[in-house]
């Protein structure tokens, strides 16, 4: 958090991408959400915003993050609580949704998608009752759409790691869905 804070206070920054998720992090967030339906997101992002939101809002720095984890709406609610505490208003928080597939698993299985384990080859159906989370990776386009809509903060759940950089590039430069060379360059940028 200190490095990100230094970036936004010391240099000219248009976009700040913050990556909080890994598979193990999602497991931790699921346990938190099961205990408390208002949890399941990166609480350290909220700690960062307590310090940085006034600077972000004043400078108009756009923040793109997957800190929403498994509960982006609860995270958005907390962001606005912090903003009220700090006296910061007049900004939009975009939420990228669609990654949570848990409720769709029975339908997918019913339509013949076995969703086999990559290692063992075992189908998911016999273990469906044990599944607590199922998420798909969302790409950069919804991030760009949230930025197009005027979001100062784009809060995502499970997006591709590259979407945190590629989404702002698509938004900023208006890259088309079939502009393969630029999209490839932006994807590389996201990996770096």
mmCIF file of C-alpha atoms in Angstrom:
data_model
loop_
_atom_site.group_PDB
_atom_site.id
_atom_site.type_symbol
_atom_site.label_atom_id
_atom_site.label_comp_id
_atom_site.label_asym_id
_atom_site.label_seq_id
_atom_site.Cartn_x
_atom_site.Cartn_y
_atom_site.Cartn_z
ATOM 1 C CA UNK A 1 0.000 0.000 0.000
ATOM 2 C CA UNK A 2 2.847 2.406 0.654
ATOM 3 C CA UNK A 3 4.249 2.029 -2.860
ATOM 4 C CA UNK A 4 0.836 2.624 -4.453
ATOM 5 C CA UNK A 5 0.294 5.663 -2.230
ATOM 6 C CA UNK A 6 3.695 7.055 -3.220
ATOM 7 C CA UNK A 7 2.841 6.548 -6.888
ATOM 8 C CA UNK A 8 -0.352 8.555 -6.689
ATOM 9 C CA UNK A 9 1.112 11.354 -4.549
ATOM 10 C CA UNK A 10 4.495 11.778 -6.236
ATOM 11 C CA UNK A 11 3.952 11.219 -9.918
ATOM 12 C CA UNK A 12 1.554 11.876 -12.714
ATOM 13 C CA UNK A 13 -0.712 8.809 -12.671
ATOM 14 C CA UNK A 14 -3.819 8.372 -14.799
ATOM 15 C CA UNK A 15 -4.674 4.770 -13.856
ATOM 16 C CA UNK A 16 -3.769 2.607 -10.900
ATOM 17 C CA UNK A 17 -4.187 -1.157 -11.254
ATOM 18 C CA UNK A 18 -4.307 -3.182 -8.042
ATOM 19 C CA UNK A 19 -4.262 -6.985 -8.104
ATOM 20 C CA UNK A 20 -5.426 -8.722 -4.930
ATOM 21 C CA UNK A 21 -6.508 -12.186 -6.076
ATOM 22 C CA UNK A 22 -5.011 -15.622 -6.349
ATOM 23 C CA UNK A 23 -6.757 -18.964 -6.056
ATOM 24 C CA UNK A 24 -5.767 -19.288 -2.400
ATOM 25 C CA UNK A 25 -7.006 -15.743 -1.725
ATOM 26 C CA UNK A 26 -10.394 -16.675 -3.163
ATOM 27 C CA UNK A 27 -10.571 -19.633 -0.773
ATOM 28 C CA UNK A 28 -9.878 -17.339 2.169
ATOM 29 C CA UNK A 29 -12.478 -14.844 0.949
ATOM 30 C CA UNK A 30 -15.070 -17.602 0.611
ATOM 31 C CA UNK A 31 -14.539 -18.661 4.206
ATOM 32 C CA UNK A 32 -14.948 -15.025 5.265
ATOM 33 C CA UNK A 33 -18.158 -14.641 3.251
ATOM 34 C CA UNK A 34 -19.608 -17.871 4.629
ATOM 35 C CA UNK A 35 -19.088 -16.493 8.158
ATOM 36 C CA UNK A 36 -20.348 -12.995 7.280
ATOM 37 C CA UNK A 37 -22.328 -12.225 4.086
ATOM 38 C CA UNK A 38 -20.897 -8.677 4.144
ATOM 39 C CA UNK A 39 -17.327 -9.949 3.715
ATOM 40 C CA UNK A 40 -15.465 -11.815 0.978
ATOM 41 C CA UNK A 41 -13.466 -8.954 -0.513
ATOM 42 C CA UNK A 42 -9.963 -7.560 -0.001
ATOM 43 C CA UNK A 43 -10.235 -5.588 3.236
ATOM 44 C CA UNK A 44 -6.698 -4.266 2.795
ATOM 45 C CA UNK A 45 -7.974 -2.376 -0.270
ATOM 46 C CA UNK A 46 -10.378 -0.553 2.041
ATOM 47 C CA UNK A 47 -7.441 0.272 4.322
ATOM 48 C CA UNK A 48 -5.571 1.677 1.327
ATOM 49 C CA UNK A 49 -8.587 3.790 0.330
ATOM 50 C CA UNK A 50 -8.868 5.277 3.827
ATOM 51 C CA UNK A 51 -5.524 6.886 3.115
ATOM 52 C CA UNK A 52 -5.635 7.336 -0.661
ATOM 53 C CA UNK A 53 -9.230 8.150 -1.639
ATOM 54 C CA UNK A 54 -8.920 11.918 -1.105
ATOM 55 C CA UNK A 55 -5.871 11.990 -3.405
ATOM 56 C CA UNK A 56 -7.514 9.682 -5.966
ATOM 57 C CA UNK A 57 -10.647 11.819 -6.076
ATOM 58 C CA UNK A 58 -8.790 15.134 -6.180
ATOM 59 C CA UNK A 59 -6.474 14.047 -9.001
ATOM 60 C CA UNK A 60 -9.089 12.013 -10.876
ATOM 61 C CA UNK A 61 -6.906 8.898 -10.835
ATOM 62 C CA UNK A 62 -8.863 5.932 -12.166
ATOM 63 C CA UNK A 63 -8.446 2.784 -10.060
ATOM 64 C CA UNK A 64 -9.014 -0.682 -11.516
ATOM 65 C CA UNK A 65 -8.883 -3.565 -9.072
ATOM 66 C CA UNK A 66 -10.054 -7.107 -8.452
ATOM 67 C CA UNK A 67 -10.351 -6.315 -4.733
ATOM 68 C CA UNK A 68 -14.069 -7.098 -4.957
ATOM 69 C CA UNK A 69 -13.092 -10.748 -4.681
ATOM 70 C CA UNK A 70 -16.178 -12.858 -4.107
ATOM 71 C CA UNK A 71 -18.372 -9.976 -2.957
ATOM 72 C CA UNK A 72 -17.859 -6.848 -5.079
ATOM 73 C CA UNK A 73 -21.190 -5.306 -4.069
ATOM 74 C CA UNK A 74 -20.302 -5.487 -0.364
ATOM 75 C CA UNK A 75 -16.909 -3.975 -1.167
ATOM 76 C CA UNK A 76 -18.603 -1.128 -3.085
ATOM 77 C CA UNK A 77 -20.844 -0.480 -0.066
ATOM 78 C CA UNK A 78 -17.760 -0.281 2.163
ATOM 79 C CA UNK A 79 -16.029 2.093 -0.288
ATOM 80 C CA UNK A 80 -18.948 4.503 -0.059
ATOM 81 C CA UNK A 81 -18.959 4.220 3.762
ATOM 82 C CA UNK A 82 -15.282 5.186 3.804
ATOM 83 C CA UNK A 83 -15.938 8.023 1.342
ATOM 84 C CA UNK A 84 -18.659 9.433 3.620
ATOM 85 C CA UNK A 85 -16.312 9.204 6.624
ATOM 86 C CA UNK A 86 -13.656 11.108 4.655
ATOM 87 C CA UNK A 87 -16.066 13.647 3.192
ATOM 88 C CA UNK A 88 -15.338 12.526 -0.372
ATOM 89 C CA UNK A 89 -18.281 12.465 -2.781
ATOM 90 C CA UNK A 90 -19.239 12.839 -6.416
ATOM 91 C CA UNK A 91 -17.536 9.773 -7.857
ATOM 92 C CA UNK A 92 -18.759 6.535 -9.407
ATOM 93 C CA UNK A 93 -17.750 2.989 -8.555
ATOM 94 C CA UNK A 94 -18.295 0.516 -11.383
ATOM 95 C CA UNK A 95 -18.776 -3.138 -10.491
ATOM 96 C CA UNK A 96 -17.838 -5.837 -12.988
ATOM 97 C CA UNK A 97 -20.012 -8.889 -12.406
ATOM 98 C CA UNK A 98 -20.634 -12.206 -14.099
ATOM 99 C CA UNK A 99 -17.752 -14.261 -12.758
ATOM 100 C CA UNK A 100 -19.778 -16.046 -10.051
ATOM 101 C CA UNK A 101 -21.012 -19.316 -11.572
ATOM 102 C CA UNK A 102 -21.970 -21.137 -8.386
ATOM 103 C CA UNK A 103 -25.715 -20.754 -8.912
ATOM 104 C CA UNK A 104 -25.406 -21.841 -12.536
ATOM 105 C CA UNK A 105 -23.574 -25.121 -11.849
ATOM 106 C CA UNK A 106 -26.725 -27.298 -11.575
ATOM 107 C CA UNK A 107 -27.990 -25.953 -14.906
ATOM 108 C CA UNK A 108 -24.622 -26.434 -16.607
ATOM 109 C CA UNK A 109 -24.404 -29.996 -15.319
ATOM 110 C CA UNK A 110 -28.019 -30.630 -16.338
ATOM 111 C CA UNK A 111 -27.218 -29.542 -19.885
ATOM 112 C CA UNK A 112 -24.449 -32.108 -20.149
ATOM 113 C CA UNK A 113 -21.361 -30.133 -19.153
ATOM 114 C CA UNK A 114 -19.498 -32.568 -16.913
ATOM 115 C CA UNK A 115 -17.005 -29.999 -15.620
ATOM 116 C CA UNK A 116 -14.352 -32.622 -15.065
ATOM 117 C CA UNK A 117 -11.456 -32.135 -12.679
ATOM 118 C CA UNK A 118 -8.379 -31.179 -14.712
ATOM 119 C CA UNK A 119 -6.098 -33.482 -12.717
ATOM 120 C CA UNK A 120 -8.196 -36.566 -11.978
ATOM 121 C CA UNK A 121 -10.772 -36.390 -14.772
ATOM 122 C CA UNK A 122 -13.575 -36.963 -12.238
ATOM 123 C CA UNK A 123 -16.893 -35.256 -13.060
ATOM 124 C CA UNK A 124 -18.140 -32.512 -10.748
ATOM 125 C CA UNK A 125 -21.734 -33.756 -10.262
ATOM 126 C CA UNK A 126 -21.035 -36.225 -7.400
ATOM 127 C CA UNK A 127 -19.283 -33.477 -5.445
ATOM 128 C CA UNK A 128 -21.594 -30.571 -6.289
ATOM 129 C CA UNK A 129 -22.848 -30.222 -2.698
ATOM 130 C CA UNK A 130 -19.249 -29.648 -1.545
ATOM 131 C CA UNK A 131 -18.610 -26.751 -3.939
ATOM 132 C CA UNK A 132 -18.599 -23.372 -2.183
ATOM 133 C CA UNK A 133 -17.339 -21.202 -5.036
ATOM 134 C CA UNK A 134 -17.140 -21.362 -8.824
ATOM 135 C CA UNK A 135 -15.813 -18.426 -10.771
ATOM 136 C CA UNK A 136 -14.995 -17.693 -14.400
ATOM 137 C CA UNK A 137 -12.362 -15.242 -15.549
ATOM 138 C CA UNK A 138 -13.890 -12.077 -17.033
ATOM 139 C CA UNK A 139 -11.909 -10.158 -19.650
ATOM 140 C CA UNK A 140 -11.008 -6.518 -20.222
ATOM 141 C CA UNK A 141 -14.097 -5.367 -22.129
ATOM 142 C CA UNK A 142 -16.385 -4.932 -19.058
ATOM 143 C CA UNK A 143 -13.605 -2.996 -17.312
ATOM 144 C CA UNK A 144 -13.405 -0.644 -20.299
ATOM 145 C CA UNK A 145 -17.206 -0.293 -20.286
ATOM 146 C CA UNK A 146 -17.184 0.706 -16.613
ATOM 147 C CA UNK A 147 -14.524 3.314 -17.371
ATOM 148 C CA UNK A 148 -16.558 4.474 -20.383
ATOM 149 C CA UNK A 149 -19.455 4.974 -17.960
ATOM 150 C CA UNK A 150 -17.397 7.378 -15.854
ATOM 151 C CA UNK A 151 -16.303 5.110 -12.998
ATOM 152 C CA UNK A 152 -13.441 6.479 -10.940
ATOM 153 C CA UNK A 153 -13.023 3.066 -9.326
ATOM 154 C CA UNK A 154 -13.695 -0.148 -11.240
ATOM 155 C CA UNK A 155 -14.240 -2.923 -8.759
ATOM 156 C CA UNK A 156 -13.992 -6.448 -10.106
ATOM 157 C CA UNK A 157 -14.262 -9.949 -8.817
ATOM 158 C CA UNK A 158 -12.427 -12.604 -10.808
ATOM 159 C CA UNK A 159 -11.053 -10.997 -13.934
ATOM 160 C CA UNK A 160 -8.020 -11.997 -15.907
ATOM 161 C CA UNK A 161 -4.838 -10.524 -14.477
ATOM 162 C CA UNK A 162 -4.279 -8.717 -17.769
ATOM 163 C CA UNK A 163 -7.736 -7.070 -17.651
ATOM 164 C CA UNK A 164 -6.480 -4.684 -14.969
ATOM 165 C CA UNK A 165 -4.152 -3.103 -17.538
ATOM 166 C CA UNK A 166 -5.877 -3.989 -20.803
ATOM 167 C CA UNK A 167 -9.265 -2.581 -19.735
ATOM 168 C CA UNK A 168 -7.900 0.947 -19.241
ATOM 169 C CA UNK A 169 -5.983 0.712 -22.528
ATOM 170 C CA UNK A 170 -9.115 -0.335 -24.431
ATOM 171 C CA UNK A 171 -11.017 2.526 -22.803
ATOM 172 C CA UNK A 172 -8.339 5.180 -23.243
ATOM 173 C CA UNK A 173 -7.509 4.415 -26.858
ATOM 174 C CA UNK A 174 -10.835 3.033 -28.088
ATOM 175 C CA UNK A 175 -9.397 -0.262 -29.278
ATOM 176 C CA UNK A 176 -11.872 -2.371 -31.218
ATOM 177 C CA UNK A 177 -12.640 -5.982 -30.316
ATOM 178 C CA UNK A 178 -10.774 -7.149 -33.432
ATOM 179 C CA UNK A 179 -7.747 -4.858 -33.135
ATOM 180 C CA UNK A 180 -5.618 -7.922 -32.495
ATOM 181 C CA UNK A 181 -2.153 -6.346 -32.577
ATOM 182 C CA UNK A 182 -2.997 -3.636 -30.046
ATOM 183 C CA UNK A 183 -4.962 -6.045 -27.855
ATOM 184 C CA UNK A 184 -1.989 -8.422 -27.878
ATOM 185 C CA UNK A 185 0.353 -5.586 -26.891
ATOM 186 C CA UNK A 186 -2.023 -4.573 -24.101
ATOM 187 C CA UNK A 187 -2.213 -8.156 -22.909
ATOM 188 C CA UNK A 188 1.586 -8.282 -22.716
ATOM 189 C CA UNK A 189 1.507 -5.007 -20.798
ATOM 190 C CA UNK A 190 -0.946 -6.607 -18.364
ATOM 191 C CA UNK A 191 1.364 -9.563 -17.835
ATOM 192 C CA UNK A 192 4.346 -7.323 -17.158
#
